[in-house]
Structure formats: C-alpha cells, structure tokens
Coordinates of C-alpha atoms in Angstrom, one line a residue:
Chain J
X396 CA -2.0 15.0 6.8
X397 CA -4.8 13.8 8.9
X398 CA -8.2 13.9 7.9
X399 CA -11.4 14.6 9.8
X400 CA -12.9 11.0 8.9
X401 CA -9.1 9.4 10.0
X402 CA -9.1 11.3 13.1
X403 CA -12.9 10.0 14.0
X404 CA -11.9 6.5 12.8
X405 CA -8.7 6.6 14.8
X406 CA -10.5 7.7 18.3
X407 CA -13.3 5.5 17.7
X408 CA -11.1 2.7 17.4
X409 CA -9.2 4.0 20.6
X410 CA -12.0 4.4 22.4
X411 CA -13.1 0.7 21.6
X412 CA -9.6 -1.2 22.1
X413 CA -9.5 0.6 25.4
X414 CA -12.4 -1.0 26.8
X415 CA -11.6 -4.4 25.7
X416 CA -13.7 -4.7 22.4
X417 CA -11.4 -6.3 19.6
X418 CA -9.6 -4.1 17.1
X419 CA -5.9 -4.1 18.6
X420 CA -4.3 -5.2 14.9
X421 CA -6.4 -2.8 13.4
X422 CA -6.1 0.0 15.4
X423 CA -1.8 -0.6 15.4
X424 CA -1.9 -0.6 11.2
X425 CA -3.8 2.8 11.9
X426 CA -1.6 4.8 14.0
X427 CA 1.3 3.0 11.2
X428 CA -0.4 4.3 8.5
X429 CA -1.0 7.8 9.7
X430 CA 2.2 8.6 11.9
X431 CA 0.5 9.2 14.5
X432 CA 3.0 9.0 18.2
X433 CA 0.2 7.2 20.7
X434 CA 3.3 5.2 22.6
X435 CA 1.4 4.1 25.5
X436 CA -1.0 2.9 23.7
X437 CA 0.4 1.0 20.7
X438 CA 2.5 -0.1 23.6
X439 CA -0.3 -1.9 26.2
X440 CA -1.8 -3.4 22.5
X441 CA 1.0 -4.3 21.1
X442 CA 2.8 -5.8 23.6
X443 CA -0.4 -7.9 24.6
X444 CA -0.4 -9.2 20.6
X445 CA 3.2 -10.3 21.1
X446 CA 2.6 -11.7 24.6
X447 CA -0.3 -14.5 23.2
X448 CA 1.8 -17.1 20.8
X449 CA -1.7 -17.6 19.2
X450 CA -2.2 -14.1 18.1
X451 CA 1.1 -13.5 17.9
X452 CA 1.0 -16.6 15.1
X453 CA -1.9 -15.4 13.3
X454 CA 0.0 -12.3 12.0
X455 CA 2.5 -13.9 10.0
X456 CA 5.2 -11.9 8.2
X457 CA 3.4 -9.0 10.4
X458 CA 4.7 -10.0 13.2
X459 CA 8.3 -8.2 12.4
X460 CA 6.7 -4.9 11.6
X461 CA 4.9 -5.2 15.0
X462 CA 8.6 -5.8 16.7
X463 CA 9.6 -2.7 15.4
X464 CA 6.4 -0.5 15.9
X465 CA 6.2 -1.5 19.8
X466 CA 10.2 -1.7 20.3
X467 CA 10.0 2.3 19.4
X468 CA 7.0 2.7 21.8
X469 CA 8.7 1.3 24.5
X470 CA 11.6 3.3 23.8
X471 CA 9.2 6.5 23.8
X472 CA 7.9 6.0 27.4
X473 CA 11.3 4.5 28.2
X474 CA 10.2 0.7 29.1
X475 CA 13.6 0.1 28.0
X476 CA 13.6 -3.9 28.8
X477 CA 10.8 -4.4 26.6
X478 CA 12.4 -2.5 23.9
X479 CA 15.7 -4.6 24.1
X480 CA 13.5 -8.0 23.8
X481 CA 11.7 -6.7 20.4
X482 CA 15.2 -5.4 19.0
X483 CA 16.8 -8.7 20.0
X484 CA 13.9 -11.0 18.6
X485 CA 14.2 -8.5 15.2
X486 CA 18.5 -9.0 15.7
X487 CA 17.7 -13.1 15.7
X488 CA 15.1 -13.0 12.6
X489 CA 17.3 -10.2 10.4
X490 CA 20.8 -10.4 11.5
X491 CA 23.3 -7.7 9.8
X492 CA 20.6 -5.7 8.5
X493 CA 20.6 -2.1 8.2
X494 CA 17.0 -1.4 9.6
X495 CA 17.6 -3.7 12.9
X496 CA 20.6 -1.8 12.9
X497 CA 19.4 2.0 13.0
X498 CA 16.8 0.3 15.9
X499 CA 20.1 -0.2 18.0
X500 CA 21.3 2.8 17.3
X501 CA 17.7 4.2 18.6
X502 CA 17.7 2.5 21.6
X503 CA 21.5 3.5 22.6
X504 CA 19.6 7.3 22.3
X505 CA 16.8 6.5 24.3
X506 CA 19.0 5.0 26.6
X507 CA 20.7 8.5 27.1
X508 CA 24.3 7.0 25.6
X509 CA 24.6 10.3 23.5
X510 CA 28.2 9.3 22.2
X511 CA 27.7 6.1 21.7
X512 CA 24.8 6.4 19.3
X513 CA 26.2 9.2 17.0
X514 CA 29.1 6.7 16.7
X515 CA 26.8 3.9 15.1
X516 CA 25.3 6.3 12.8
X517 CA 28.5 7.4 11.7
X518 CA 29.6 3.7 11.3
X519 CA 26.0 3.3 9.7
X520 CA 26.6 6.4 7.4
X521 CA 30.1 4.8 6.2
X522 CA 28.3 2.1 4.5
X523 CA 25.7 4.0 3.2
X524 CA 26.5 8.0 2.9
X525 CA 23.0 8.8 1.4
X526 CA 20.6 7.1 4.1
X527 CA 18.0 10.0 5.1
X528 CA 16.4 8.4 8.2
X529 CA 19.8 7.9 9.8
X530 CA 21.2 12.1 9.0
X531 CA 17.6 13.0 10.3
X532 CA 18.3 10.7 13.5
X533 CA 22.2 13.0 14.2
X534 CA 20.2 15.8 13.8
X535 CA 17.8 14.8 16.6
X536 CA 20.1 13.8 18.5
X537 CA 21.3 17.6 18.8
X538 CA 18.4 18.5 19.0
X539 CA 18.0 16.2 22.4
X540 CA 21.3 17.7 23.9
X541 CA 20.1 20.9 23.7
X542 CA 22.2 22.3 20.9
X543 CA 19.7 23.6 18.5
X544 CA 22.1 25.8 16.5
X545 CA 24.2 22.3 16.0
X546 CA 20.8 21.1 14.7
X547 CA 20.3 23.8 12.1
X548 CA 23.4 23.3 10.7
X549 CA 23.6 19.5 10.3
X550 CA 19.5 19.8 9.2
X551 CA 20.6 22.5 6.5
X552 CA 23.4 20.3 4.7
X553 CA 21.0 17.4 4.9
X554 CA 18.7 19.8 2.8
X555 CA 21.1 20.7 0.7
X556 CA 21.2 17.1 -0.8
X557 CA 17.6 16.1 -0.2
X558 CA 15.7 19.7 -0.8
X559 CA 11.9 17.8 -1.4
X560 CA 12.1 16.5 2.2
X561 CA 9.1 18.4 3.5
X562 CA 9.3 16.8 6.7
X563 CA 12.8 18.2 6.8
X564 CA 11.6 21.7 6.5
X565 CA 8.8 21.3 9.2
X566 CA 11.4 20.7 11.8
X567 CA 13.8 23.3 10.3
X568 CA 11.0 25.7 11.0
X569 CA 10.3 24.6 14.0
X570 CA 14.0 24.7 15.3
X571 CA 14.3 28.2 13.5
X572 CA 11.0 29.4 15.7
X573 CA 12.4 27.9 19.0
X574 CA 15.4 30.1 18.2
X575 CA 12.9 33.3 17.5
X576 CA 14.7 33.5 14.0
X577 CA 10.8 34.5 12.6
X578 CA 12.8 35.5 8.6
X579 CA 14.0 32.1 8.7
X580 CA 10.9 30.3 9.5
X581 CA 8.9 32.0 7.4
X582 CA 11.3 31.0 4.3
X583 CA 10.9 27.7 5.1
X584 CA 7.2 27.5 5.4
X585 CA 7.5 29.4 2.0
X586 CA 9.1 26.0 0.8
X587 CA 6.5 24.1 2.6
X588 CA 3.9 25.8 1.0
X589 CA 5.0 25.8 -2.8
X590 CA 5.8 22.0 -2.2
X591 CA 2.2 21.1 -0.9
X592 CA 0.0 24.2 -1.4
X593 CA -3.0 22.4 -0.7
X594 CA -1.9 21.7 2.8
X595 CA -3.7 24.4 5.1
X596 CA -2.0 24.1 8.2
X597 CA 1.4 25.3 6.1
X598 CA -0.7 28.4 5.5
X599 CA -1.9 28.4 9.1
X600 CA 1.4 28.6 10.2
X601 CA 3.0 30.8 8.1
X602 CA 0.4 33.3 8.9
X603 CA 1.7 32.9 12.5
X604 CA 5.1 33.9 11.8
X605 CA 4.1 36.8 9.7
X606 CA 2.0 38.2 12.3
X607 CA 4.5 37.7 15.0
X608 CA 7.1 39.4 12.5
X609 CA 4.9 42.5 12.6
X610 CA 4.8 45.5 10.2
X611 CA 1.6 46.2 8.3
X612 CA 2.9 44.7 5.0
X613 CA 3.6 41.7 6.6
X614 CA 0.3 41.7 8.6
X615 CA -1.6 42.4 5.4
X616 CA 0.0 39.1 3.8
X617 CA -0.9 36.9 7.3
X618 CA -4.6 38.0 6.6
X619 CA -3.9 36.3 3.5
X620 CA -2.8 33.4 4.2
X621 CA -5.5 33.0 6.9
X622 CA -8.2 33.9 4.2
X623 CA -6.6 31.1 2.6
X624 CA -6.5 28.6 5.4
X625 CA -10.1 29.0 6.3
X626 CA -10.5 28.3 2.0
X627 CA -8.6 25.0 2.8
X628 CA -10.5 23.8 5.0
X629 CA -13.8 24.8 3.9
X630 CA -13.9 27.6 6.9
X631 CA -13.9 25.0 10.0
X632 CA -10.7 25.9 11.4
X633 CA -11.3 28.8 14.4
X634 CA -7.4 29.8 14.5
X635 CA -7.7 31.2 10.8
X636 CA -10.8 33.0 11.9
X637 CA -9.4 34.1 14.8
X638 CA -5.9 35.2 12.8
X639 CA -8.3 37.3 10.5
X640 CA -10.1 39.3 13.4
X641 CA -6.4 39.8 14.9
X642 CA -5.0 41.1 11.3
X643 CA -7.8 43.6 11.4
X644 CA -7.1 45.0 14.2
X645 CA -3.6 45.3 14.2
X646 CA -4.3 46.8 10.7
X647 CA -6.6 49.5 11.8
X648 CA -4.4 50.2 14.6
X649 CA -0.8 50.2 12.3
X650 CA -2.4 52.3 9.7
X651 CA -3.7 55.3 12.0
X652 CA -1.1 57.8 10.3
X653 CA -1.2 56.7 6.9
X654 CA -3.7 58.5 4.6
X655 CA -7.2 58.1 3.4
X656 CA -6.8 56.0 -0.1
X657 CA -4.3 53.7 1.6
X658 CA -6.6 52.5 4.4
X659 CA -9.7 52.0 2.0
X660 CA -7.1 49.6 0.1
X661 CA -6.0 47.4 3.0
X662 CA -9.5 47.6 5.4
X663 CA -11.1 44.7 3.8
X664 CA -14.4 45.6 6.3
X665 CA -16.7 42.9 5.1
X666 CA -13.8 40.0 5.6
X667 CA -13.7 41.7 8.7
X668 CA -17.2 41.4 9.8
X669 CA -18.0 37.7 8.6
X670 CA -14.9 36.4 10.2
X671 CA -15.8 37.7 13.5
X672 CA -19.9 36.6 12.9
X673 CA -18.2 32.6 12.1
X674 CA -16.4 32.9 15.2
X675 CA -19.3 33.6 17.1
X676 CA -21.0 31.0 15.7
X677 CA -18.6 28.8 16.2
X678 CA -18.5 29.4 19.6
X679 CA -22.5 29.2 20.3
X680 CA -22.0 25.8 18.7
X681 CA -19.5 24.7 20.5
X682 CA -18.1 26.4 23.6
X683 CA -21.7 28.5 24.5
X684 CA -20.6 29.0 28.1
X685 CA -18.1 30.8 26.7
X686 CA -19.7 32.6 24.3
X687 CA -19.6 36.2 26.3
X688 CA -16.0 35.9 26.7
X689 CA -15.3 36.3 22.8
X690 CA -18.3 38.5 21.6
X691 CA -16.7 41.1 24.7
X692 CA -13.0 39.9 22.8
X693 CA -14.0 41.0 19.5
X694 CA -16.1 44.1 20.5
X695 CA -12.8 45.2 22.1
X696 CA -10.6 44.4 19.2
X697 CA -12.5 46.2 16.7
X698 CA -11.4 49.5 18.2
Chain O
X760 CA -28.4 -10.2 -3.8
X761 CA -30.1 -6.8 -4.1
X762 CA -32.3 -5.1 -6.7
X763 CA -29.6 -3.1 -8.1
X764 CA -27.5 -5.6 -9.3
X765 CA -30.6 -7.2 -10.6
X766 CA -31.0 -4.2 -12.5
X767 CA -28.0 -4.5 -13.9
X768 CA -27.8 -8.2 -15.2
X769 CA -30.9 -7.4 -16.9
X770 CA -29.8 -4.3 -18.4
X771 CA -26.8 -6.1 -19.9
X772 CA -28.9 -9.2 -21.1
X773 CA -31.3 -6.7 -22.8
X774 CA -28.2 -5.0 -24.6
X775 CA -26.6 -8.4 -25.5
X776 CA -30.3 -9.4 -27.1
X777 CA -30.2 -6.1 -28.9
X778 CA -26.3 -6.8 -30.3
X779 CA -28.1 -10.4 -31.5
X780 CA -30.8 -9.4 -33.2
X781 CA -28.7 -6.6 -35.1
X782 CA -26.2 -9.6 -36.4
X783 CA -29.4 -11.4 -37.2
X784 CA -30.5 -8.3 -39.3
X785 CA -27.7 -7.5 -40.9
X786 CA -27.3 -11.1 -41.9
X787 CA -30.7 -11.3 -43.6
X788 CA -30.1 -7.7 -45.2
X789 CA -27.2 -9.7 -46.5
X790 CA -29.4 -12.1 -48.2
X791 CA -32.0 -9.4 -49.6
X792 CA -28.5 -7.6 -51.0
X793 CA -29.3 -4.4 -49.3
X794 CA -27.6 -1.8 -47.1
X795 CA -27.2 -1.3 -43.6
X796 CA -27.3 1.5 -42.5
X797 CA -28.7 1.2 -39.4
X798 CA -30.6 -1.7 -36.7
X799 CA -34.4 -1.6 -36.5
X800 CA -36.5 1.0 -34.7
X801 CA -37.3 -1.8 -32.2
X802 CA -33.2 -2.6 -31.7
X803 CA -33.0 0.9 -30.9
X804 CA -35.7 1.4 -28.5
X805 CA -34.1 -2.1 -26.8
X806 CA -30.8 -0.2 -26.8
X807 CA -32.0 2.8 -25.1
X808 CA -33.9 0.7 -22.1
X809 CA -30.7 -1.4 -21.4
X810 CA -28.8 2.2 -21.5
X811 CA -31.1 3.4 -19.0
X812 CA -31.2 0.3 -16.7
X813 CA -27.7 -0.2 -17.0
X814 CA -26.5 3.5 -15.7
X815 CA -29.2 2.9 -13.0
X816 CA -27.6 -0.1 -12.0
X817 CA -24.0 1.4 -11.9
X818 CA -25.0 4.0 -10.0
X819 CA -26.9 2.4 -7.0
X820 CA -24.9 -0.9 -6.8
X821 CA -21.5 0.5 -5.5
X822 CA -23.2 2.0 -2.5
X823 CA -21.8 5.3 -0.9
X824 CA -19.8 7.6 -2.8
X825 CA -17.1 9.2 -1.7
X826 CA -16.8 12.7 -1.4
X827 CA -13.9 14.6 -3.5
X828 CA -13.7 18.0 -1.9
X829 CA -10.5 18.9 -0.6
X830 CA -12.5 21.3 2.0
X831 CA -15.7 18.8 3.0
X832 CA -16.2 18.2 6.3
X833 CA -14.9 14.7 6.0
X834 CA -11.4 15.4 3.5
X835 CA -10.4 18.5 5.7
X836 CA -6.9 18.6 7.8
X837 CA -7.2 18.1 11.3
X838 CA -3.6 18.0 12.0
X839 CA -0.3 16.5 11.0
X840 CA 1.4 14.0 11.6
X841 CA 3.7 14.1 14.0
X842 CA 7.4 14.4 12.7
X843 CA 8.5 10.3 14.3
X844 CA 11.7 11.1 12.3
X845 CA 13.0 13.8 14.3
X846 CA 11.4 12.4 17.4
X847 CA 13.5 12.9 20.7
X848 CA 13.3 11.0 23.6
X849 CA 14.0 12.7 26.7
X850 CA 10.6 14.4 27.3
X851 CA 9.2 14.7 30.8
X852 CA 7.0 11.3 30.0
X853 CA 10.6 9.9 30.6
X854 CA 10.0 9.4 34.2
X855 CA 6.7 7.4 33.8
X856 CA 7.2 4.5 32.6
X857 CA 3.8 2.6 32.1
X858 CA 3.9 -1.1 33.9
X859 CA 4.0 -4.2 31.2
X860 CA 5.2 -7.2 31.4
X861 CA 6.2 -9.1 28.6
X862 CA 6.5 -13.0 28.4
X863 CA 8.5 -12.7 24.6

C-alpha cells in the first residue's frame, strides 16, 4: 500500500533524477521498496549506475540486487540484450542458484519461448515443490497466452496451499472480473478484505463489483463499503464519493415499487446530500473548469 | 547543539543532584537514628523542576512527530502496488524499446 507522503517522495525524486540532479540509488531502493513497475526508468538509472565502474564499485554487495532489479526492467520494455548481460553477470557471481535461476526462466518468457519457460519451472518446481514466486510465474504465463480460464485454475490450487497470499487473491479477482464472473470477484475481495480490513481500496473495489452485480440489496451493501472507503481514507478519495451519489440513485430509482417504511429505511438522505456537497467541493478545488459538468451530473442523478 | 538538548542535560543533572542529596540525607538520618520516610521539601521541589525540564526536553529535541492516523492526509492509500509477481510481458510497450547502451 502506497501512501500519500511515498507517492510525493517517489515523484519528487523522479522528477529530480530526471533532470540530472543526484538521487539515482536512492530513487531505485524506492521503487524496490514499494513495488512500484517504473521500467523505463529504473532502466535509464540503473543501467547508467552499472555502466560507471566507480559507481558501480561504491555499491558493494548492492550491486547484485541492482543486476536483478534492472535485468527485469529491461525485460519489461523488452531491451532483451541488456537483460541477458545482467542475468549472465548474476549467472558468473551465483552459479546454480535458484533465484539466478527463476531470472532465466523470466527472460525465456519475455523472450516469447512460452514452452520453453513452463519447462524450467517445472524442472525448478521438481527441486522445490513449495516455491510461491515460481507457481505465481505458470500462472502468468497463462495469463500471457491468453488462457485465463487455465489461469484460474492453476491460481486456485496455488490458493489452496497458500490461502494468506493476498496478492494471490488480487489477481484471482482481477482474472475473475476480466471473465465478468462479478459472484466470484466479489468472494475474493471478501477474502481480501477480512485479511487487511484497513486497506481502503479493497473496499473501494468491492463496492464496484457489488454495484455492477445490481439488485438493491446488493447496491445498499456497495453504499457501504463506499461509506467505508471514504472512512479509510479520511474522505479524500472522489470514486467513493462518487460510488455514494451513484448508490443513491440507483436506490431511489430500484425502490419505486416498494412501500413507504421500506424506502425510509434504505434512503439514507443526509449521506446523500454531503457526499454530493464533498464532490463539489472537490471539484472547485481541483478541476473548477469542470465544475458545471458535475453539479448538472448530480442534479440529474438525484431524480 | 540546540537549546533543547540543553534542556535536557540540565534537567538530568538537576535530578542526579536531587538522588545525591537524598543518599546524603538518609545517611545522616542514619546517624541521628531516625526514620525516613521521605527526602526534604527542597529535594522535592528539585525533583519536580528536573521533571518539568526533562519532559520539556524530550519533547522538543526529537523534532517532528509523526503522524499516527490511518486516514491523515499524509498515511492515506493512494494506490497499490502493482502485482510484479503476476507481471506479463507482452503489453503493447513491447514494441518500444527505449535506446541504452550498456558497457557491462
């Protein structure tokens, strides 16, 4: 999870490594640390540390971890050459080791030689049955050849065995959504959820899938979860408030038939009200030009 | 060095003085044959300033404190990170390769 002060620390540093100011080591350890995919640019830094001997000498046992940081980098905007140096200066330094090892296997994939990198993680999975990076690498690779129902399955009998994963269950969900199998999703951001509840954008986005399921229990529960994102993150993020305005509409609209007493227990009018007002808010502070656009949005949805 | 952690070494020499003098007490109550039940008026007064400086010190000297709020404006989620373990790579930035050269 990325915070507000990591993200602002992260583009200052950006910003300053990209027009030549110092900071390359520091801003490389930052993207590390917070699993962040900037490929071009850890490559361009990276590969300038490892070009200078000097600099390249003052990182010490860093220097490995670099290796491996720009050698996926290159393979992520496909500078494949590059790549093959790093993995063959990490091959001379660690021979036979496992890590160097699933790096080969990762640049067979980027290479596009499919077949011959499941067969190294099989061979990799022989000698160690209960490595977790290399059964989440099969299951991108069938992700990568388009087979997302192949995906699901391997991804499911890896959860079996490793069920706290969460990052498991993010892509789960996320192959379940590209497959518009919403009941699915949404049980596994109900995982995600009891396993970090303090998260928000778990909540965020299993509002989203409730709403898209439809039905006025379900959109009652997505106003929610909403209510709770915008708790999370001390009211801040728009697409909760947004989510809220939606949910009342949809609401008002779903419950025209039902009776009196019902919709007095599901209207929630001053929720209603002060999410819209934070949204216009928002907005003046923002976006003003824009402004119009929204307040005419939310006039019209309140009908 | 700054004034806080001036403060502070004189708040802890004024407490050490104070834990002296009571040893000295006690040891002539020990002579007079008399109990202790408790360090001079003066000894307490002495404890109470070096309480006072002390907490000053502690909490000026460290600087900036951090704030604990899950929701603040600084702790809040922006976004995750992005899942590198199921990262693919043929995406459409597959056909631009950026230009480096590389002298390892």
């Amino acid at each position: 999870m990325v915070t507000k002060t990591e993200e602002t620390q992260l583009n200052q540093l950006e910003i300053q490594v990209d027009n030549g100011g110092g900071g390359a080591w520091e801003y490389l350890c930052l993207v590390r640390n917070l699993k962040i995919r900037r490929s071009e640019k850890v490559l361009k830094h990276g590969s300038s540390i490892l070009n200078d001997p000097k600099k390249r000498s003052a990182l010490g046992p860093d220097e490995w971890t670099l290796n491996e940081q720009v050698a996926i980098a290159a393979m992520d905007c496909q500078c494949l050459d590059v790549a093959q140096n790093c993995v063959k200066a990490l091959q001379k330094k660690f021979p036979g080791s496992k890590r160097v090892g699933s790096l080969e296997a990762l640049l067979l994939e980027s290479k596009g030689l499919w077949g011959e990198a499941e067969e190294a993680y099989s061979s990799l999975l022989e000698d160690n049955p209960l490595d977790q990076a290399i059964h989440k690498r099969r299951v991108a690779i069938s992700k990568a050849l388009g087979k997302p129902s192949v995906a699901i399955e391997l991804l499911n009998k890896y959860l079996e065995l490793f069920m706290a994963d969460h990052d498991a269950w993010r892509e789960l969900a996320e192959l379940y959504l590209s497959l518009q199998m919403y009941k699915q999703a949404a049980f596994c951001y109900e995982e995600l959820i009891l396993s970090q509840p303090t998260v928000p954008l778990y909540h965020l986005a299993y509002a989203d899938v409730l709403y898209t399921i439809g039905g006025v229990e379900n959109i009652i529960s997505a106003r929610k979860y909403y209510a709770a994102t915008i708790d999370l993150t001390g009211g801040k993020n728009t697409r909760a408030l947004l989510g809220i305005c939606l949910c009342a509409s949809a609401i008002a609209q779903l419950s025209k038939g039902r009776n009196k007493e019902d919709k007095d227990a599901t209207a929630a009018p001053e929720l209603h009200s002060l999410a819209a007002a934070a949204v216009e808010k928002e907005y003046k502070q923002k976006a003003p030009d824009k402004l119009q656009l929204i307040s005419s949005a939310l006039r019209s949805l309140k009908i | 060095m700054n004034f806080g952690f001036l403060v502070g070494v004189f708040g802890v020499l004024i407490l050490s003085h104070a834990a002296y003098s009571t040893i000295q007490y006690r040891g002539l109550l020990k002579i007079m044959e008399e109990e202790f039940s408790r360090p001079p008026i003066n000894v307490i007064l002495e404890l109470i300033i070096g309480l006072a400086l002390c907490m000053w010190a502690a909490l000026t000297f460290p600087g900036k404190f951090l704030s604990i709020h899950p929701d603040s404006d600084e702790n809040r989620a922006v976004s995750l990170p992005d899942n590198s373990d199921f990262m693919i790579f043929n995406h459409r930035g597959r056909l631009f390769p950026p230009e480096i050269d590389m002298k390892f």
